[in-house]
PDB file of C-alpha atoms and ligand atoms in Angstrom:
ATOM      1  CA  MET H 236     111.745 120.863  44.545  1.00 84.00           C
ATOM      2  CA  VAL H 237     112.579 121.253  48.235  1.00 83.00           C
ATOM      3  CA  ASN H 238     116.192 121.855  49.285  1.00 93.00           C
ATOM      4  CA  ILE H 239     116.554 119.217  51.980  1.00 96.00           C
ATOM      5  CA  GLU H 240     120.208 119.718  52.841  1.00 97.00           C
ATOM      6  CA  GLY H 241     120.602 120.432  56.567  1.00 98.00           C
ATOM      7  CA  LYS H 242     117.013 119.480  57.343  1.00 98.00           C
ATOM      8  CA  VAL H 243     116.301 116.935  60.080  1.00 98.00           C
ATOM      9  CA  ALA H 244     114.538 113.577  59.758  1.00 98.00           C
ATOM     10  CA  LEU H 245     113.390 111.229  62.501  1.00 99.00           C
ATOM     11  CA  VAL H 246     113.098 107.624  61.291  1.00 99.00           C
ATOM     12  CA  THR H 247     111.426 105.199  63.687  1.00 98.00           C
ATOM     13  CA  GLY H 248     112.733 101.635  63.524  1.00 98.00           C
ATOM     14  CA  GLY H 249     115.716 102.954  61.607  1.00 98.00           C
ATOM     15  CA  SER H 250     118.164 100.323  62.852  1.00 94.00           C
ATOM     16  CA  LYS H 251     117.466  97.681  60.196  1.00 96.00           C
ATOM     17  CA  GLY H 252     115.729  96.777  56.971  1.00 97.00           C
ATOM     18  CA  ILE H 253     113.653  99.436  55.215  1.00 98.00           C
ATOM     19  CA  GLY H 254     114.244 102.002  57.983  1.00 98.00           C
ATOM     20  CA  ALA H 255     118.028 101.689  57.667  1.00 98.00           C
ATOM     21  CA  SER H 256     117.801 102.209  53.906  1.00 98.00           C
ATOM     22  CA  ILE H 257     115.662 105.324  54.412  1.00 98.00           C
ATOM     23  CA  CYS H 258     118.285 106.693  56.836  1.00 98.00           C
ATOM     24  CA  LYS H 259     121.116 106.064  54.345  1.00 98.00           C
ATOM     25  CA  VAL H 260     119.326 107.603  51.369  1.00 98.00           C
ATOM     26  CA  LEU H 261     118.290 110.720  53.317  1.00 98.00           C
ATOM     27  CA  ALA H 262     121.767 111.145  54.830  1.00 98.00           C
ATOM     28  CA  SER H 263     123.347 110.884  51.365  1.00 98.00           C
ATOM     29  CA  GLU H 264     121.202 113.910  50.394  1.00 98.00           C
ATOM     30  CA  GLY H 265     122.553 115.963  53.316  1.00 98.00           C
ATOM     31  CA  VAL H 266     119.662 115.360  55.737  1.00 98.00           C
ATOM     32  CA  LYS H 267     120.592 115.013  59.431  1.00 98.00           C
ATOM     33  CA  VAL H 268     119.119 111.710  60.484  1.00 98.00           C
ATOM     34  CA  VAL H 269     117.883 110.595  63.880  1.00 98.00           C
ATOM     35  CA  ILE H 270     117.867 106.817  63.904  1.00 98.00           C
ATOM     36  CA  ASN H 271     115.421 105.378  66.395  1.00 98.00           C
ATOM     37  CA  TYR H 272     115.894 101.788  67.488  1.00 98.00           C
ATOM     38  CA  ASN H 273     114.196  99.660  70.109  1.00 98.00           C
ATOM     39  CA  SER H 274     116.476  96.682  70.752  1.00 98.00           C
ATOM     40  CA  SER H 275     119.071  96.623  67.934  1.00 97.00           C
ATOM     41  CA  LYS H 276     121.619  99.054  69.362  1.00 98.00           C
ATOM     42  CA  GLU H 277     124.577  97.503  67.530  1.00 98.00           C
ATOM     43  CA  SER H 278     122.918  97.769  64.111  1.00 98.00           C
ATOM     44  CA  ALA H 279     121.863 101.355  64.847  1.00 98.00           C
ATOM     45  CA  GLN H 280     125.391 102.286  65.975  1.00 98.00           C
ATOM     46  CA  SER H 281     127.033 100.730  62.925  1.00 98.00           C
ATOM     47  CA  LEU H 282     124.587 102.623  60.713  1.00 98.00           C
ATOM     48  CA  VAL H 283     125.490 105.899  62.447  1.00 98.00           C
ATOM     49  CA  ASP H 284     129.186 105.072  61.889  1.00 98.00           C
ATOM     50  CA  GLU H 285     128.597 104.224  58.215  1.00 98.00           C
ATOM     51  CA  ILE H 286     126.684 107.470  57.606  1.00 98.00           C
ATOM     52  CA  LYS H 287     129.365 109.535  59.370  1.00 98.00           C
ATOM     53  CA  ASN H 288     132.160 107.782  57.451  1.00 98.00           C
ATOM     54  CA  ASN H 289     130.387 108.806  54.260  1.00 98.00           C
ATOM     55  CA  GLY H 290     130.339 112.452  55.373  1.00 98.00           C
ATOM     56  CA  GLY H 291     126.748 112.513  56.651  1.00 98.00           C
ATOM     57  CA  GLU H 292     125.290 113.396  60.021  1.00 98.00           C
ATOM     58  CA  ALA H 293     123.330 110.961  62.186  1.00 98.00           C
ATOM     59  CA  ASP H 294     122.580 110.092  65.784  1.00 98.00           C
ATOM     60  CA  LEU H 295     120.732 107.250  67.470  1.00 98.00           C
ATOM     61  CA  PHE H 296     118.092 107.233  70.214  1.00 98.00           C
ATOM     62  CA  GLN H 297     116.592 104.184  71.867  1.00 98.00           C
ATOM     63  CA  CYS H 298     112.824 104.280  72.273  1.00 98.00           C
ATOM     64  CA  ASP H 299     109.898 101.904  72.197  1.00 98.00           C
ATOM     65  CA  VAL H 300     107.593 103.995  70.035  1.00 98.00           C
ATOM     66  CA  SER H 301     104.540 102.082  71.220  1.00 98.00           C
ATOM     67  CA  GLU H 302     104.931 103.897  74.556  1.00 98.00           C
ATOM     68  CA  ILE H 303     103.653 107.460  74.370  1.00 98.00           C
ATOM     69  CA  GLU H 304     105.952 108.853  77.069  1.00 98.00           C
ATOM     70  CA  GLU H 305     109.004 107.330  75.377  1.00 98.00           C
ATOM     71  CA  ALA H 306     107.957 108.764  72.020  1.00 98.00           C
ATOM     72  CA  LYS H 307     107.707 112.188  73.642  1.00 98.00           C
ATOM     73  CA  VAL H 308     111.273 111.886  74.938  1.00 98.00           C
ATOM     74  CA  LEU H 309     112.454 110.710  71.497  1.00 98.00           C
ATOM     75  CA  VAL H 310     111.141 113.887  69.882  1.00 98.00           C
ATOM     76  CA  GLU H 311     112.557 116.010  72.735  1.00 98.00           C
ATOM     77  CA  ASN H 312     115.972 114.390  72.238  1.00 98.00           C
ATOM     78  CA  THR H 313     115.776 115.146  68.515  1.00 98.00           C
ATOM     79  CA  ILE H 314     114.995 118.810  69.165  1.00 98.00           C
ATOM     80  CA  ASN H 315     117.691 119.084  71.864  1.00 98.00           C
ATOM     81  CA  LYS H 316     120.241 117.649  69.442  1.00 98.00           C
ATOM     82  CA  TYR H 317     119.373 119.414  66.177  1.00 98.00           C
ATOM     83  CA  GLY H 318     116.999 122.249  67.141  1.00 98.00           C
ATOM     84  CA  ARG H 319     114.405 121.351  64.513  1.00 98.00           C
ATOM     85  CA  LEU H 320     112.427 118.503  62.975  1.00 98.00           C
ATOM     86  CA  ASP H 321     111.288 118.568  59.348  1.00 98.00           C
ATOM     87  CA  PHE H 322     110.511 114.973  58.347  1.00 98.00           C
ATOM     88  CA  LEU H 323     108.876 112.271  60.465  1.00 99.00           C
ATOM     89  CA  ILE H 324     109.068 108.797  58.972  1.00 99.00           C
ATOM     90  CA  ASN H 325     106.947 106.330  60.932  1.00 99.00           C
ATOM     91  CA  ASN H 326     108.524 103.062  59.877  1.00 98.00           C
ATOM     92  CA  ALA H 327     108.718 100.892  63.042  1.00 98.00           C
ATOM     93  CA  GLY H 328     106.706  97.722  62.683  1.00 98.00           C
ATOM     94  CA  ILE H 329     106.391  94.088  63.703  1.00 97.00           C
ATOM     95  CA  THR H 330     104.346  91.059  62.732  1.00 96.00           C
ATOM     96  CA  ARG H 331     102.899  88.345  64.947  1.00 97.00           C
ATOM     97  CA  ASP H 332     101.096  86.248  62.360  1.00 95.00           C
ATOM     98  CA  ARG H 333      98.532  83.624  63.387  1.00 97.00           C
ATOM     99  CA  SER H 334      95.182  82.629  61.986  1.00 98.00           C
ATOM    100  CA  PHE H 335      92.442  84.516  63.831  1.00 98.00           C
ATOM    101  CA  ARG H 336      91.226  81.531  65.826  1.00 98.00           C
ATOM    102  CA  LYS H 337      94.701  81.057  67.281  1.00 98.00           C
ATOM    103  CA  LEU H 338      95.521  84.729  67.688  1.00 98.00           C
ATOM    104  CA  LEU H 339      96.189  85.681  71.299  1.00 98.00           C
ATOM    105  CA  HIS H 340      94.832  88.919  72.695  1.00 98.00           C
ATOM    106  CA  GLU H 341      98.395  89.964  73.479  1.00 98.00           C
ATOM    107  CA  ASP H 342      99.412  89.424  69.799  1.00 98.00           C
ATOM    108  CA  TRP H 343      96.554  91.675  68.761  1.00 98.00           C
ATOM    109  CA  ASN H 344      97.452  94.399  71.270  1.00 98.00           C
ATOM    110  CA  LYS H 345     101.187  94.320  70.577  1.00 98.00           C
ATOM    111  CA  VAL H 346     100.864  94.579  66.799  1.00 98.00           C
ATOM    112  CA  ILE H 347      98.321  97.411  67.057  1.00 99.00           C
ATOM    113  CA  ALA H 348     100.521  99.228  69.598  1.00 99.00           C
ATOM    114  CA  VAL H 349     103.800  98.986  67.674  1.00 98.00           C
ATOM    115  CA  ASN H 350     102.445  99.508  64.153  1.00 98.00           C
ATOM    116  CA  LEU H 351      99.518 101.895  64.684  1.00 99.00           C
ATOM    117  CA  SER H 352      99.502 103.558  68.116  1.00 99.00           C
ATOM    118  CA  SER H 353     103.173 104.420  67.589  1.00 99.00           C
ATOM    119  CA  VAL H 354     102.140 106.605  64.645  1.00 99.00           C
ATOM    120  CA  TYR H 355      99.837 108.568  66.937  1.00 99.00           C
ATOM    121  CA  ASN H 356     102.517 108.729  69.648  1.00 99.00           C
ATOM    122  CA  THR H 357     105.319 110.189  67.535  1.00 99.00           C
ATOM    123  CA  THR H 358     103.075 112.438  65.451  1.00 99.00           C
ATOM    124  CA  ASN H 359     101.522 113.870  68.598  1.00 98.00           C
ATOM    125  CA  SER H 360     104.890 115.108  69.867  1.00 98.00           C
ATOM    126  CA  ALA H 361     106.440 115.936  66.493  1.00 98.00           C
ATOM    127  CA  LEU H 362     103.626 117.971  64.980  1.00 98.00           C
ATOM    128  CA  PRO H 363     104.343 121.341  66.646  1.00 98.00           C
ATOM    129  CA  HIS H 364     107.905 121.134  65.285  1.00 98.00           C
ATOM    130  CA  LEU H 365     106.835 119.999  61.798  1.00 98.00           C
ATOM    131  CA  LEU H 366     104.498 122.990  61.657  1.00 98.00           C
ATOM    132  CA  ASN H 367     107.525 125.243  62.224  1.00 98.00           C
ATOM    133  CA  SER H 368     109.266 123.768  59.179  1.00 98.00           C
ATOM    134  CA  GLU H 369     108.782 125.268  55.736  1.00 95.00           C
ATOM    135  CA  CYS H 370     108.609 121.725  54.295  1.00 97.00           C
ATOM    136  CA  GLY H 371     107.119 119.485  57.005  1.00 98.00           C
ATOM    137  CA  ARG H 372     106.471 115.902  55.970  1.00 98.00           C
ATOM    138  CA  ILE H 373     104.924 112.891  57.679  1.00 99.00           C
ATOM    139  CA  ILE H 374     105.451 109.601  55.867  1.00 99.00           C
ATOM    140  CA  ASN H 375     103.855 106.495  57.336  1.00 99.00           C
ATOM    141  CA  ILE H 376     105.029 103.075  56.228  1.00 99.00           C
ATOM    142  CA  SER H 377     101.858 101.048  55.804  1.00 99.00           C
ATOM    143  CA  SER H 378     101.736  97.824  53.767  1.00 98.00           C
ATOM    144  CA  ILE H 379     100.093  96.075  50.852  1.00 98.00           C
ATOM    145  CA  ILE H 380      98.529  93.895  53.578  1.00 98.00           C
ATOM    146  CA  GLY H 381      96.578  96.929  54.826  1.00 98.00           C
ATOM    147  CA  GLN H 382      95.026  97.153  51.341  1.00 98.00           C
ATOM    148  CA  SER H 383      94.516  93.510  50.386  1.00 98.00           C
ATOM    149  CA  GLY H 384      94.421  91.712  53.763  1.00 98.00           C
ATOM    150  CA  GLY H 385      96.649  88.738  54.484  1.00 96.00           C
ATOM    151  CA  PHE H 386      96.001  85.206  55.733  1.00 95.00           C
ATOM    152  CA  GLY H 387      96.955  85.017  59.422  1.00 96.00           C
ATOM    153  CA  GLN H 388      97.368  88.763  59.575  1.00 97.00           C
ATOM    154  CA  THR H 389      94.144  90.241  61.001  1.00 98.00           C
ATOM    155  CA  ASN H 390      96.168  92.192  63.570  1.00 98.00           C
ATOM    156  CA  TYR H 391      98.794  93.475  61.111  1.00 98.00           C
ATOM    157  CA  ALA H 392      96.260  94.231  58.343  1.00 98.00           C
ATOM    158  CA  ALA H 393      94.066  96.184  60.785  1.00 99.00           C
ATOM    159  CA  ALA H 394      97.054  98.217  61.964  1.00 99.00           C
ATOM    160  CA  LYS H 395      98.290  98.950  58.434  1.00 99.00           C
ATOM    161  CA  ALA H 396      94.794  99.819  57.147  1.00 99.00           C
ATOM    162  CA  GLY H 397      94.434 102.045  60.211  1.00 99.00           C
ATOM    163  CA  ILE H 398      97.582 103.898  59.157  1.00 99.00           C
ATOM    164  CA  ILE H 399      96.002 104.643  55.776  1.00 98.00           C
ATOM    165  CA  GLY H 400      92.869 106.094  57.409  1.00 99.00           C
ATOM    166  CA  PHE H 401      94.970 108.089  59.872  1.00 99.00           C
ATOM    167  CA  THR H 402      97.072 109.444  57.004  1.00 99.00           C
ATOM    168  CA  LYS H 403      94.102 110.624  54.946  1.00 98.00           C
ATOM    169  CA  SER H 404      92.398 112.291  57.914  1.00 99.00           C
ATOM    170  CA  LEU H 405      95.502 114.091  59.146  1.00 99.00           C
ATOM    171  CA  ALA H 406      96.340 115.134  55.578  1.00 99.00           C
ATOM    172  CA  LEU H 407      92.950 116.836  55.371  1.00 98.00           C
ATOM    173  CA  GLU H 408      93.461 118.593  58.687  1.00 98.00           C
ATOM    174  CA  LEU H 409      96.961 119.795  57.811  1.00 98.00           C
ATOM    175  CA  ALA H 410      96.509 120.565  54.122  1.00 98.00           C
ATOM    176  CA  LYS H 411      96.429 124.323  54.636  1.00 98.00           C
ATOM    177  CA  THR H 412      99.570 124.302  56.782  1.00 98.00           C
ATOM    178  CA  GLY H 413     101.934 122.950  54.113  1.00 95.00           C
ATOM    179  CA  VAL H 414     102.732 119.815  56.132  1.00 98.00           C
ATOM    180  CA  THR H 415     101.970 116.837  53.883  1.00 98.00           C
ATOM    181  CA  VAL H 416     100.972 113.416  55.190  1.00 99.00           C
ATOM    182  CA  ASN H 417     101.308 110.304  53.028  1.00 99.00           C
ATOM    183  CA  SER H 418     101.610 106.541  53.358  1.00 98.00           C
ATOM    184  CA  ILE H 419     103.840 104.177  51.479  1.00 99.00           C
ATOM    185  CA  CYS H 420     102.483 100.678  50.926  1.00 98.00           C
ATOM    186  CA  PRO H 421     105.381  98.321  50.219  1.00 98.00           C
ATOM    187  CA  GLY H 422     104.716  94.919  48.731  1.00 98.00           C
ATOM    188  CA  PHE H 423     107.100  92.140  49.766  1.00 97.00           C
ATOM    189  CA  ILE H 424     110.538  93.616  50.435  1.00 98.00           C
ATOM    190  CA  GLU H 425     113.735  91.658  51.108  1.00 96.00           C
ATOM    191  CA  THR H 426     114.196  92.236  54.859  1.00 95.00           C
ATOM    192  CA  LYS H 427     114.084  90.034  57.933  1.00 91.00           C
ATOM    193  CA  MET H 428     110.292  90.400  57.993  1.00 87.00           C
ATOM    194  CA  VAL H 429     110.026  88.587  54.646  1.00 91.00           C
ATOM    195  CA  LEU H 430     113.003  86.265  55.164  1.00 90.00           C
ATOM    196  CA  ASP H 431     111.195  84.984  58.298  1.00 89.00           C
ATOM    197  CA  ILE H 432     108.397  83.607  56.072  1.00 89.00           C
ATOM    198  CA  PRO H 433     108.970  79.859  55.387  1.00 91.00           C
ATOM    199  CA  GLU H 434     110.820  79.384  52.073  1.00 93.00           C
ATOM    200  CA  GLU H 435     108.025  77.398  50.425  1.00 94.00           C
ATOM    201  CA  ILE H 436     105.487  80.159  51.120  1.00 92.00           C
ATOM    202  CA  ARG H 437     108.006  82.803  50.027  1.00 94.00           C
ATOM    203  CA  ASP H 438     108.356  81.077  46.663  1.00 95.00           C
ATOM    204  CA  GLN H 439     104.559  80.958  46.246  1.00 95.00           C
ATOM    205  CA  ILE H 440     104.337  84.693  47.008  1.00 95.00           C
ATOM    206  CA  LYS H 441     107.154  85.534  44.580  1.00 96.00           C
ATOM    207  CA  ASN H 442     105.384  83.615  41.864  1.00 97.00           C
ATOM    208  CA  LYS H 443     102.275  85.767  42.305  1.00 97.00           C
ATOM    209  CA  ILE H 444     104.191  89.048  41.955  1.00 98.00           C
ATOM    210  CA  PRO H 445     103.843  90.282  38.343  1.00 98.00           C
ATOM    211  CA  GLN H 446     107.503  91.397  38.321  1.00 98.00           C
ATOM    212  CA  LYS H 447     108.522  87.978  39.770  1.00 97.00           C
ATOM    213  CA  ARG H 448     110.841  89.364  42.435  1.00 97.00           C
ATOM    214  CA  PHE H 449     110.756  90.864  45.916  1.00 97.00           C
ATOM    215  CA  GLY H 450     111.441  94.565  46.294  1.00 98.00           C
ATOM    216  CA  LYS H 451     114.627  96.003  47.763  1.00 98.00           C
ATOM    217  CA  PRO H 452     114.648  98.276  50.832  1.00 98.00           C
ATOM    218  CA  GLU H 453     116.296 101.022  48.708  1.00 98.00           C
ATOM    219  CA  GLU H 454     113.243 101.011  46.446  1.00 98.00           C
ATOM    220  CA  ILE H 455     111.087 102.069  49.403  1.00 98.00           C
ATOM    221  CA  ALA H 456     113.697 104.606  50.518  1.00 98.00           C
ATOM    222  CA  LYS H 457     113.613 106.220  47.071  1.00 98.00           C
ATOM    223  CA  GLY H 458     109.831 106.587  47.435  1.00 98.00           C
ATOM    224  CA  VAL H 459     110.367 108.384  50.736  1.00 98.00           C
ATOM    225  CA  LEU H 460     112.919 110.686  49.122  1.00 98.00           C
ATOM    226  CA  TYR H 461     110.527 111.455  46.271  1.00 98.00           C
ATOM    227  CA  LEU H 462     107.679 112.400  48.633  1.00 98.00           C
ATOM    228  CA  ILE H 463     110.018 114.584  50.675  1.00 98.00           C
ATOM    229  CA  LYS H 464     111.755 116.350  47.796  1.00 97.00           C
ATOM    230  CA  ASP H 465     109.096 116.533  45.106  1.00 97.00           C
ATOM    231  CA  GLY H 466     105.913 115.987  47.095  1.00 97.00           C
ATOM    232  CA  ASP H 467     104.752 119.546  47.739  1.00 96.00           C
ATOM    233  CA  TYR H 468     101.374 118.898  46.065  1.00 98.00           C
ATOM    234  CA  ILE H 469     101.020 115.270  47.176  1.00 98.00           C
ATOM    235  CA  THR H 470      99.079 114.675  50.385  1.00 98.00           C
ATOM    236  CA  GLY H 471      96.752 112.015  51.772  1.00 98.00           C
ATOM    237  CA  GLN H 472      98.016 109.457  49.258  1.00 98.00           C
ATOM    238  CA  GLN H 473      99.239 105.869  49.296  1.00 98.00           C
ATOM    239  CA  LEU H 474     102.347 105.277  47.248  1.00 98.00           C
ATOM    240  CA  ASN H 475     102.253 101.617  46.199  1.00 98.00           C
ATOM    241  CA  ILE H 476     105.688 100.063  45.668  1.00 98.00           C
ATOM    242  CA  ASN H 477     104.903  96.419  45.111  1.00 98.00           C
ATOM    243  CA  GLY H 478     106.038  95.075  41.722  1.00 98.00           C
ATOM    244  CA  GLY H 479     102.442  95.160  40.479  1.00 98.00           C
ATOM    245  CA  LEU H 480     101.085  92.787  43.139  1.00 98.00           C
ATOM    246  CA  TYR H 481      98.217  95.130  44.115  1.00 97.00           C
ATOM    247  CA  MET H 482      96.864  97.714  41.693  1.00 96.00           C
TER     248      MET H 482
HETATM  249  P1  NAP Y 222     112.513  94.787  60.084  1.00 67.82           P
HETATM  250  O1  NAP Y 222     113.722  94.547  59.261  1.00 67.82           O
HETATM  251  O2  NAP Y 222     111.992  93.708  60.978  1.00 67.82           O
HETATM  252  O3  NAP Y 222     112.742  96.122  60.924  1.00 67.82           O
HETATM  253  C1  NAP Y 222     111.761  96.561  61.804  1.00 67.82           C
HETATM  254  C2  NAP Y 222     112.273  97.783  62.511  1.00 67.82           C
HETATM  255  O4  NAP Y 222     111.254  98.235  63.428  1.00 67.82           O
HETATM  256  C3  NAP Y 222     113.526  97.518  63.309  1.00 67.82           C
HETATM  257  O5  NAP Y 222     114.419  98.581  63.126  1.00 67.82           O
HETATM  258  C4  NAP Y 222     113.013  97.492  64.746  1.00 67.82           C
HETATM  259  O6  NAP Y 222     113.966  97.981  65.678  1.00 67.82           O
HETATM  260  C5  NAP Y 222     111.876  98.460  64.672  1.00 67.82           C
HETATM  261  N1  NAP Y 222     110.946  98.302  65.786  1.00 67.82           N
HETATM  262  C6  NAP Y 222     110.214  97.214  66.096  1.00 67.82           C
HETATM  263  N2  NAP Y 222     109.499  97.450  67.220  1.00 67.82           N
HETATM  264  C7  NAP Y 222     109.811  98.710  67.613  1.00 67.82           C
HETATM  265  C8  NAP Y 222     109.414  99.532  68.683  1.00 67.82           C
HETATM  266  N3  NAP Y 222     108.527  99.093  69.602  1.00 67.82           N
HETATM  267  N4  NAP Y 222     109.932 100.769  68.797  1.00 67.82           N
HETATM  268  C9  NAP Y 222     110.829 101.215  67.881  1.00 67.82           C
HETATM  269  N5  NAP Y 222     111.250 100.490  66.844  1.00 67.82           N
HETATM  270  C10 NAP Y 222     110.744  99.249  66.707  1.00 67.82           C
HETATM  271  O7  NAP Y 222     111.257  95.179  59.171  1.00 67.82           O
HETATM  272  P2  NAP Y 222     111.154  95.913  57.762  1.00 67.82           P
HETATM  273  O8  NAP Y 222     110.802  94.895  56.774  1.00 67.82           O
HETATM  274  O9  NAP Y 222     112.327  96.790  57.533  1.00 67.82           O
HETATM  275  O10 NAP Y 222     109.829  96.782  58.014  1.00 67.82           O
HETATM  276  C11 NAP Y 222     109.846  98.183  58.170  1.00 67.82           C
HETATM  277  C12 NAP Y 222     108.415  98.689  58.014  1.00 67.82           C
HETATM  278  O11 NAP Y 222     107.938  98.351  56.709  1.00 67.82           O
HETATM  279  C13 NAP Y 222     107.439  98.048  58.993  1.00 67.82           C
HETATM  280  O12 NAP Y 222     106.481  98.998  59.407  1.00 67.82           O
HETATM  281  C14 NAP Y 222     106.768  96.972  58.154  1.00 67.82           C
HETATM  282  O13 NAP Y 222     105.498  96.647  58.648  1.00 67.82           O
HETATM  283  C15 NAP Y 222     106.714  97.664  56.821  1.00 67.82           C
HETATM  284  N6  NAP Y 222     106.575  96.755  55.676  1.00 67.82           N
HETATM  285  C16 NAP Y 222     107.531  95.820  55.408  1.00 67.82           C
HETATM  286  C17 NAP Y 222     107.372  94.984  54.319  1.00 67.82           C
HETATM  287  C18 NAP Y 222     108.384  93.947  53.933  1.00 67.82           C
HETATM  288  O14 NAP Y 222     108.102  93.178  53.015  1.00 67.82           O
HETATM  289  N7  NAP Y 222     109.555  93.878  54.550  1.00 67.82           N
HETATM  290  C19 NAP Y 222     106.226  95.092  53.518  1.00 67.82           C
HETATM  291  C20 NAP Y 222     105.283  96.048  53.829  1.00 67.82           C
HETATM  292  C21 NAP Y 222     105.478  96.883  54.909  1.00 67.82           C
HETATM  293  P3  NAP Y 222     114.772  97.032  66.703  1.00 67.82           P
HETATM  294  O15 NAP Y 222     115.362  95.934  65.882  1.00 67.82           O
HETATM  295  O16 NAP Y 222     115.769  97.959  67.298  1.00 67.82           O
HETATM  296  O17 NAP Y 222     113.766  96.510  67.684  1.00 67.82           O
END
């Protein structure tokens, strides 16, 4: 088991939802957390305050992770602040759902840029620092949709499946270094992303989940903690946290 106290994590899209839960869980274990946000400064600031009030350490940095130069500055800011980076959690993501025939080129490009190219962008700058850590970890938040596909989600499914392929390939390349690379594939988790789905469709989805409920953001955060703390011999994998919806 890795002693993670005092180590440093960068969580992209950490201002809300699953990302915010990951930040809280890691901070409660003594990890210094860099919370990246794009537009939700208030949520990110109140999360920093909450973590600090609970005795943890956290800071926030604005960055659109789909822009490679901004991602570079985000990692530089992390190093300037804490002098090291041990855990990179690529969590930022968006949906722009439309059936393929109605999908605009810009919806395709945006979803690929924010969900997939961002993973390249942050990893590219973070890797030299992760290699200096005795317990470097890259955890990419993919999705059940990257495994099963989703109606109206060609862009999102392609990006999330791309993350899985990226993860396996980089895991192979880094296996000898000790840096592990894994994906987590959440099912349907109670955040804005799922609450934005019309209620009628939400009910149909819930009915199809063997455990008959949506997941909680903390349940994904606990998966992240497990891979970080106990995941020395786990690399190139997909951790499915989905209530049995995809096996
Ligand atoms: P959410 O509540 O909508 O949060 C998304 C986060 O991503 C926000 O913090 C947002 O920050 C950030 N973000 C968006 N665009 C960004 C950009 N260009 N640069 C930096 N940050 C950006 O969504 P969520 O449900 O927590 O999803 C988190 C991750 O889990 C996503 O990758 C999503 O695809 C994945 N996932 C979610 C579910 C689910 O059921 N909820 C299922 C499977 C996978 P700002 O608000 O500051 O813009």
